[in-house]
């Protein structure tokens, strides 16, 4: 499928992120949705089942279910089970704290279910500075529960200055516990805005990361680092921003946003409780129409690497105040800010740990 076709948008998203709740037992420093407390008016079980029905009719390939912490919903099993029964593939992201023995049994016995356990360091010292005291131990416990049942899952990590030098250790930690590794990019969205300067990779760290990813093609990235393809070797994936074209976000209130990292009023395309539901938002939203017709501006338009990075991440540009049609703030050719190499920032350990 050509980039031109994808840029014009499809009749339905290939996949989408579906945040079931803003409630979470952690307060991670880089949380894209600034989760913590459930919002008033979060959709109930029946409303979420109707979302599944519509996504099934649209033949959406799969959904990434997150939050907040999705396992905190008492109807989590019902919603996920219903989606799988309607042939909608499901990948769930969890911090693991609520993944007890019963839940591990249910996960292992449920077909067509993928699980991601989030961990941002190969040690508690590194991870807990980002995710809160006790979060490393609870994630490891969840991972071990899945591994004992022979369930193949994924360890998902956000790459920051705090852990970029520990990628081999993260890889080994996942492999030793029967898991694959997935790396994602730090974006300045949600609470990530506050830590962007401290945890953002330097230019040389970006280059080392790119070389590491090229050497480890089995490590998934979800197209997080396509802006690095301009270094010279395209990374696996579509290598373009799919916001409003092939992906989007449904939040716990039913609001539809262009991208999971663009939870801002300017990128709200509509609400699926309105007449026409999700289908009308996806196919008729003026916002999505504008994104699908947007063309890069200079210097991206004439850049020799334009066909490799396609302008980079829209969220990274928006939340750093840059032109949405211009270069990514971490563009390897036109980098706006090139922080010098630094050691791991001396962030104080988060006091917001795992809830009892």
CSV table of C-alpha atoms in Angstrom, one decimal:
chain,number,residue,atom,x,y,z
A,1,UNK,CA,0.0,0.0,0.0
A,2,UNK,CA,1.5,3.3,-1.1
A,3,UNK,CA,2.3,6.2,1.2
A,4,UNK,CA,0.1,8.5,-1.0
A,5,UNK,CA,-2.9,6.2,-0.4
A,6,UNK,CA,-2.3,6.1,3.3
A,7,UNK,CA,-1.9,9.9,3.5
A,8,UNK,CA,-5.3,10.3,1.9
A,9,UNK,CA,-6.9,8.2,4.6
A,10,UNK,CA,-8.7,4.9,4.6
A,11,UNK,CA,-12.4,4.1,4.9
A,12,UNK,CA,-11.7,2.8,8.4
A,13,UNK,CA,-8.6,2.9,10.6
A,14,UNK,CA,-6.2,0.0,10.5
A,15,UNK,CA,-6.0,0.2,14.2
A,16,UNK,CA,-6.9,2.6,16.9
A,17,UNK,CA,-6.1,3.3,20.5
A,18,UNK,CA,-9.0,3.0,22.9
A,19,UNK,CA,-8.6,4.4,26.4
A,20,UNK,CA,-11.1,2.7,28.6
A,21,UNK,CA,-10.6,4.9,31.7
A,22,UNK,CA,-8.4,7.8,33.0
A,23,UNK,CA,-8.2,6.0,36.4
A,24,UNK,CA,-4.8,4.7,37.2
A,25,UNK,CA,-2.9,3.5,40.3
A,26,UNK,CA,0.3,5.1,39.0
A,27,UNK,CA,1.4,8.7,38.2
A,28,UNK,CA,4.1,8.1,35.5
A,29,UNK,CA,6.1,11.2,34.7
A,30,UNK,CA,5.6,10.8,31.0
A,31,UNK,CA,2.0,9.6,30.9
A,32,UNK,CA,0.6,10.7,27.5
A,33,UNK,CA,-3.0,11.2,28.9
A,34,UNK,CA,-1.9,12.5,32.4
A,35,UNK,CA,-4.0,9.7,33.9
A,36,UNK,CA,-4.8,9.3,37.6
A,37,UNK,CA,-8.5,9.8,38.4
A,38,UNK,CA,-11.5,8.5,36.4
A,39,UNK,CA,-13.3,11.3,34.6
A,40,UNK,CA,-17.0,12.0,35.2
A,41,UNK,CA,-19.1,10.5,32.4
A,42,UNK,CA,-16.8,7.7,31.3
A,43,UNK,CA,-18.7,5.4,29.0
A,44,UNK,CA,-20.5,2.4,30.6
A,45,UNK,CA,-20.4,-1.2,29.6
A,46,UNK,CA,-23.3,-1.1,27.2
A,47,UNK,CA,-21.9,2.0,25.4
A,48,UNK,CA,-18.5,0.3,25.1
A,49,UNK,CA,-20.1,-2.8,23.7
A,50,UNK,CA,-21.8,-0.6,21.0
A,51,UNK,CA,-18.4,0.8,20.1
A,52,UNK,CA,-17.2,-2.8,19.6
A,53,UNK,CA,-20.1,-3.5,17.3
A,54,UNK,CA,-19.3,-0.5,15.2
A,55,UNK,CA,-15.6,-1.3,15.0
A,56,UNK,CA,-16.4,-4.9,14.0
A,57,UNK,CA,-18.7,-3.7,11.2
A,58,UNK,CA,-16.0,-1.4,10.0
A,59,UNK,CA,-13.6,-4.3,10.1
A,60,UNK,CA,-11.0,-2.5,12.2
A,61,UNK,CA,-8.1,-4.8,12.4
A,62,UNK,CA,-7.3,-4.4,16.0
A,63,UNK,CA,-7.5,-2.0,19.0
A,64,UNK,CA,-4.9,-1.0,21.5
A,65,UNK,CA,-6.7,-0.9,24.8
A,66,UNK,CA,-5.1,1.3,27.5
A,67,UNK,CA,-5.9,4.1,29.9
A,68,UNK,CA,-5.3,4.9,32.6
A,69,UNK,CA,-5.0,1.4,33.8
A,70,UNK,CA,-7.6,-0.7,31.9
A,71,UNK,CA,-7.6,-3.5,34.4
A,72,UNK,CA,-9.0,-1.1,37.0
A,73,UNK,CA,-12.4,-1.3,35.2
A,74,UNK,CA,-14.7,-3.9,36.8
A,75,UNK,CA,-16.1,-4.7,33.3
A,76,UNK,CA,-12.6,-5.0,31.7
A,77,UNK,CA,-13.0,-8.8,31.1
A,78,UNK,CA,-16.5,-8.3,29.6
A,79,UNK,CA,-15.5,-5.6,27.2
A,80,UNK,CA,-12.3,-7.3,26.0
A,81,UNK,CA,-14.1,-10.7,25.7
A,82,UNK,CA,-16.9,-9.1,23.7
A,83,UNK,CA,-14.4,-7.5,21.3
A,84,UNK,CA,-12.6,-10.7,20.6
A,85,UNK,CA,-15.9,-12.5,20.1
A,86,UNK,CA,-16.8,-9.9,17.5
A,87,UNK,CA,-13.5,-10.6,15.7
A,88,UNK,CA,-11.8,-7.3,16.7
A,89,UNK,CA,-8.2,-8.0,17.7
A,90,UNK,CA,-7.2,-6.7,21.1
A,91,UNK,CA,-3.8,-5.6,22.5
A,92,UNK,CA,-3.9,-4.5,26.1
A,93,UNK,CA,-1.4,-2.2,27.8
A,94,UNK,CA,-1.1,-2.6,31.6
A,95,UNK,CA,1.3,-1.6,34.3
A,96,UNK,CA,0.8,-5.0,35.8
A,97,UNK,CA,-0.1,-4.0,39.3
A,98,UNK,CA,-3.6,-5.5,39.0
A,99,UNK,CA,-2.6,-8.5,37.1
A,100,UNK,CA,-3.3,-11.2,39.8
A,101,UNK,CA,-3.3,-14.9,39.5
A,102,UNK,CA,-7.0,-15.0,38.4
A,103,UNK,CA,-6.4,-12.4,35.7
A,104,UNK,CA,-3.3,-14.2,34.5
A,105,UNK,CA,-5.4,-17.4,34.1
A,106,UNK,CA,-8.0,-15.5,32.2
A,107,UNK,CA,-5.5,-13.9,29.9
A,108,UNK,CA,-3.7,-17.2,29.2
A,109,UNK,CA,-7.1,-18.9,28.3
A,110,UNK,CA,-8.3,-16.1,26.1
A,111,UNK,CA,-7.6,-16.5,22.3
A,112,UNK,CA,-6.4,-13.7,20.1
A,113,UNK,CA,-5.4,-11.5,23.0
A,114,UNK,CA,-2.1,-9.6,23.1
A,115,UNK,CA,-0.7,-8.1,26.3
A,116,UNK,CA,1.9,-5.4,26.9
A,117,UNK,CA,3.4,-4.9,30.4
A,118,UNK,CA,4.9,-1.4,30.7
A,119,UNK,CA,8.3,-1.1,32.3
A,120,UNK,CA,10.8,1.7,31.7
A,121,UNK,CA,14.1,0.4,33.1
A,122,UNK,CA,15.9,-2.9,33.6
A,123,UNK,CA,16.2,-2.1,37.3
A,124,UNK,CA,13.9,-0.7,40.0
A,125,UNK,CA,16.3,2.2,40.4
A,126,UNK,CA,15.8,3.4,36.8
A,127,UNK,CA,12.2,2.4,36.3
A,128,UNK,CA,10.8,3.7,39.6
A,129,UNK,CA,12.1,7.2,39.0
A,130,UNK,CA,9.8,7.4,36.1
A,131,UNK,CA,6.8,5.2,37.1
A,132,UNK,CA,6.8,5.4,40.9
A,133,UNK,CA,8.0,3.4,43.9
A,134,UNK,CA,7.1,-0.3,43.7
A,135,UNK,CA,6.1,-0.2,40.0
A,136,UNK,CA,9.1,-2.3,38.9
A,137,UNK,CA,8.4,-5.1,41.3
A,138,UNK,CA,4.7,-5.2,40.5
A,139,UNK,CA,5.5,-5.3,36.7
A,140,UNK,CA,8.0,-8.1,37.2
A,141,UNK,CA,5.5,-10.1,39.2
A,142,UNK,CA,2.9,-9.7,36.5
A,143,UNK,CA,5.5,-10.7,33.8
A,144,UNK,CA,6.4,-13.8,35.8
A,145,UNK,CA,2.7,-14.8,36.2
A,146,UNK,CA,2.3,-14.7,32.4
A,147,UNK,CA,5.5,-16.5,31.8
A,148,UNK,CA,4.6,-19.3,34.1
A,149,UNK,CA,1.5,-19.9,32.0
A,150,UNK,CA,3.5,-20.0,28.8
A,151,UNK,CA,1.8,-16.9,27.5
A,152,UNK,CA,3.9,-14.9,25.0
A,153,UNK,CA,3.5,-11.2,25.8
A,154,UNK,CA,5.4,-7.9,25.2
A,155,UNK,CA,7.4,-5.7,27.4
A,156,UNK,CA,6.8,-2.1,26.4
A,157,UNK,CA,9.3,0.7,27.3
A,158,UNK,CA,9.5,4.4,26.5
A,159,UNK,CA,13.0,5.3,25.5
A,160,UNK,CA,14.5,8.2,27.5
A,161,UNK,CA,17.9,9.4,28.6
A,162,UNK,CA,17.3,7.4,31.8
A,163,UNK,CA,17.3,4.1,30.0
A,164,UNK,CA,18.8,4.5,26.5
A,165,UNK,CA,22.1,3.0,27.6
A,166,UNK,CA,20.3,0.0,29.1
A,167,UNK,CA,18.6,-1.3,26.0
A,168,UNK,CA,20.6,-4.6,26.0
A,169,UNK,CA,19.6,-5.1,29.6
A,170,UNK,CA,15.9,-4.4,28.8
A,171,UNK,CA,16.1,-6.8,25.9
A,172,UNK,CA,17.6,-9.5,28.1
A,173,UNK,CA,15.0,-8.9,30.9
A,174,UNK,CA,12.2,-9.4,28.4
A,175,UNK,CA,13.7,-12.5,26.8
A,176,UNK,CA,14.5,-14.1,30.2
A,177,UNK,CA,10.8,-13.9,31.0
A,178,UNK,CA,9.4,-15.2,27.8
A,179,UNK,CA,8.5,-11.8,26.3
A,180,UNK,CA,9.2,-9.7,23.2
A,181,UNK,CA,10.4,-6.1,23.5
A,182,UNK,CA,8.7,-3.0,22.2
A,183,UNK,CA,10.2,0.4,22.3
A,184,UNK,CA,8.3,3.7,22.0
A,185,UNK,CA,9.3,7.3,21.7
A,186,UNK,CA,9.0,9.9,24.5
A,187,UNK,CA,6.5,12.5,23.3
A,188,UNK,CA,5.9,15.9,25.0
A,189,UNK,CA,2.2,15.1,25.6
A,190,UNK,CA,0.2,14.8,28.8
A,191,UNK,CA,2.6,14.8,31.7
A,192,UNK,CA,5.4,14.2,29.2
A,193,UNK,CA,5.5,18.0,28.6
A,194,UNK,CA,7.0,18.5,32.0
A,195,UNK,CA,9.9,16.0,31.5
A,196,UNK,CA,10.5,16.5,27.8
A,197,UNK,CA,13.7,18.6,28.3
A,198,UNK,CA,15.1,16.4,31.0
A,199,UNK,CA,14.4,13.0,29.4
A,200,UNK,CA,14.5,13.7,25.6
A,201,UNK,CA,17.3,12.0,23.8
A,202,UNK,CA,20.2,14.0,22.5
A,203,UNK,CA,21.1,13.9,18.8
A,204,UNK,CA,23.9,11.4,19.3
A,205,UNK,CA,21.7,9.2,21.5
A,206,UNK,CA,19.1,9.2,18.7
A,207,UNK,CA,21.8,8.0,16.3
A,208,UNK,CA,22.9,5.2,18.7
A,209,UNK,CA,19.3,4.2,19.2
A,210,UNK,CA,18.7,4.0,15.4
A,211,UNK,CA,21.8,1.8,15.0
A,212,UNK,CA,20.5,-0.4,17.8
A,213,UNK,CA,17.1,-0.8,16.2
A,214,UNK,CA,18.6,-1.6,12.9
A,215,UNK,CA,20.6,-4.3,14.6
A,216,UNK,CA,17.5,-5.6,16.4
A,217,UNK,CA,14.7,-5.8,13.7
A,218,UNK,CA,12.8,-8.2,15.9
A,219,UNK,CA,12.1,-5.3,18.4
A,220,UNK,CA,8.8,-3.7,17.7
A,221,UNK,CA,8.5,0.1,17.6
A,222,UNK,CA,5.0,0.8,16.4
A,223,UNK,CA,6.5,3.4,14.0
A,224,UNK,CA,7.6,5.5,17.0
A,225,UNK,CA,11.0,6.4,15.5
A,226,UNK,CA,10.3,6.9,11.8
A,227,UNK,CA,11.9,10.3,12.0
A,228,UNK,CA,15.2,8.5,12.5
A,229,UNK,CA,15.0,6.8,9.1
A,230,UNK,CA,16.4,10.0,7.6
A,231,UNK,CA,19.8,8.9,9.1
A,232,UNK,CA,20.1,6.6,6.1
A,233,UNK,CA,18.4,3.3,6.7
A,234,UNK,CA,14.7,3.1,6.9
A,235,UNK,CA,13.3,1.4,10.0
A,236,UNK,CA,10.6,-1.3,9.6
A,237,UNK,CA,7.1,0.0,9.3
A,238,UNK,CA,5.1,2.6,7.4
A,239,UNK,CA,7.5,5.5,8.3
A,240,UNK,CA,4.9,8.2,8.4
A,241,UNK,CA,2.4,9.9,10.7
A,242,UNK,CA,-0.9,8.1,10.5
A,243,UNK,CA,-2.9,10.6,12.7
A,244,UNK,CA,-6.4,10.8,11.3
A,245,UNK,CA,-5.4,8.8,8.3
A,246,UNK,CA,-5.0,5.2,9.5
A,247,UNK,CA,-5.0,5.6,13.3
A,248,UNK,CA,-6.9,7.6,15.9
A,249,UNK,CA,-7.8,7.6,19.6
A,250,UNK,CA,-11.1,7.0,21.4
A,251,UNK,CA,-11.0,8.4,24.9
A,252,UNK,CA,-13.0,7.3,28.0
A,253,UNK,CA,-15.8,9.8,27.2
A,254,UNK,CA,-16.2,8.8,23.6
A,255,UNK,CA,-14.3,11.7,22.2
A,256,UNK,CA,-12.3,10.9,19.1
A,257,UNK,CA,-8.8,12.4,18.6
A,258,UNK,CA,-6.4,12.3,15.7
A,259,UNK,CA,-3.7,10.4,17.6
A,260,UNK,CA,-3.1,9.0,21.1
A,261,UNK,CA,-0.4,11.6,21.6
A,262,UNK,CA,-2.6,14.5,20.5
A,263,UNK,CA,-5.1,14.8,23.3
A,264,UNK,CA,-5.8,18.5,22.8
A,265,UNK,CA,-8.9,20.4,21.9
A,266,UNK,CA,-7.5,21.3,18.5
A,267,UNK,CA,-7.3,17.6,17.6
A,268,UNK,CA,-10.7,16.5,18.8
A,269,UNK,CA,-12.6,15.3,15.7
A,270,UNK,CA,-16.0,14.7,17.4
A,271,UNK,CA,-17.8,12.3,19.8
A,272,UNK,CA,-19.0,8.9,18.8
A,273,UNK,CA,-22.2,9.3,20.9
A,274,UNK,CA,-23.4,11.8,18.4
A,275,UNK,CA,-25.6,10.8,15.4
A,276,UNK,CA,-23.6,8.7,13.0
A,277,UNK,CA,-21.3,7.4,15.7
A,278,UNK,CA,-17.6,6.7,15.1
A,279,UNK,CA,-18.1,6.0,11.4
A,280,UNK,CA,-19.3,9.6,10.8
A,281,UNK,CA,-16.5,11.1,12.8
A,282,UNK,CA,-13.9,9.1,10.9
A,283,UNK,CA,-15.2,9.7,7.5
A,284,UNK,CA,-16.7,13.2,7.7
A,285,UNK,CA,-14.6,15.1,10.3
A,286,UNK,CA,-13.3,18.4,8.9
A,287,UNK,CA,-10.2,17.9,11.1
A,288,UNK,CA,-9.4,14.5,9.6
A,289,UNK,CA,-10.1,15.9,6.1
A,290,UNK,CA,-7.6,18.6,6.7
A,291,UNK,CA,-4.9,16.2,8.0
A,292,UNK,CA,-5.4,13.9,5.0
A,293,UNK,CA,-4.9,16.8,2.5
A,294,UNK,CA,-2.0,18.5,4.3
A,295,UNK,CA,1.2,18.8,2.4
A,296,UNK,CA,4.7,19.4,4.0
A,297,UNK,CA,6.1,22.9,4.1
A,298,UNK,CA,9.7,24.0,3.7
A,299,UNK,CA,12.3,22.8,4.6
A,300,UNK,CA,10.6,19.4,4.6
A,301,UNK,CA,9.1,19.8,1.1
A,302,UNK,CA,12.5,19.9,-0.6
A,303,UNK,CA,14.4,17.8,1.9
A,304,UNK,CA,16.3,14.9,0.5
A,305,UNK,CA,15.0,12.7,3.3
A,306,UNK,CA,11.4,13.6,2.9
A,307,UNK,CA,10.4,10.2,1.5
A,308,UNK,CA,11.9,8.5,4.5
A,309,UNK,CA,10.5,10.5,7.5
A,310,UNK,CA,7.5,12.3,6.0
A,311,UNK,CA,8.0,15.2,8.4
A,312,UNK,CA,8.0,13.2,11.6
A,313,UNK,CA,5.6,13.2,14.6
A,314,UNK,CA,2.8,15.7,14.6
A,315,UNK,CA,2.3,15.5,18.4
A,316,UNK,CA,6.0,16.2,19.0
A,317,UNK,CA,5.7,19.3,16.8
A,318,UNK,CA,2.4,20.5,18.3
A,319,UNK,CA,3.4,20.3,21.9
A,320,UNK,CA,6.7,22.0,21.3
A,321,UNK,CA,5.1,24.9,19.4
A,322,UNK,CA,6.4,24.0,16.0
A,323,UNK,CA,4.8,24.2,12.6
A,324,UNK,CA,2.8,21.0,12.0
A,325,UNK,CA,3.9,20.9,8.4
A,326,UNK,CA,7.6,21.5,9.2
A,327,UNK,CA,10.4,19.4,10.7
A,328,UNK,CA,10.1,17.2,13.8
A,329,UNK,CA,11.9,18.7,16.8
A,330,UNK,CA,14.2,15.7,16.7
A,331,UNK,CA,14.7,15.9,12.9
A,332,UNK,CA,18.2,14.5,12.2
A,333,UNK,CA,18.8,17.2,9.6
A,334,UNK,CA,17.0,20.3,10.9
A,335,UNK,CA,17.0,19.7,14.6
A,336,UNK,CA,15.5,22.6,16.4
A,337,UNK,CA,17.3,22.0,19.7
A,338,UNK,CA,20.3,19.8,20.1
A,339,UNK,CA,20.9,19.2,23.8
A,340,UNK,CA,24.4,18.2,24.6
A,341,UNK,CA,25.0,14.6,25.7
A,342,UNK,CA,24.3,14.3,29.4
A,343,UNK,CA,24.3,11.7,32.0
A,344,UNK,CA,21.0,10.4,33.4
A,345,UNK,CA,19.1,13.4,34.9
A,346,UNK,CA,19.0,13.4,38.7
A,347,UNK,CA,15.2,13.2,38.9
A,348,UNK,CA,13.9,12.5,42.4
A,349,UNK,CA,12.2,9.2,42.8
A,350,UNK,CA,8.4,9.5,42.3
A,351,UNK,CA,6.4,9.3,45.5
A,352,UNK,CA,3.3,8.1,43.5
A,353,UNK,CA,3.9,4.3,43.7
A,354,UNK,CA,1.7,1.3,43.3
A,355,UNK,CA,-1.6,1.6,45.2
A,356,UNK,CA,-2.3,-0.9,47.8
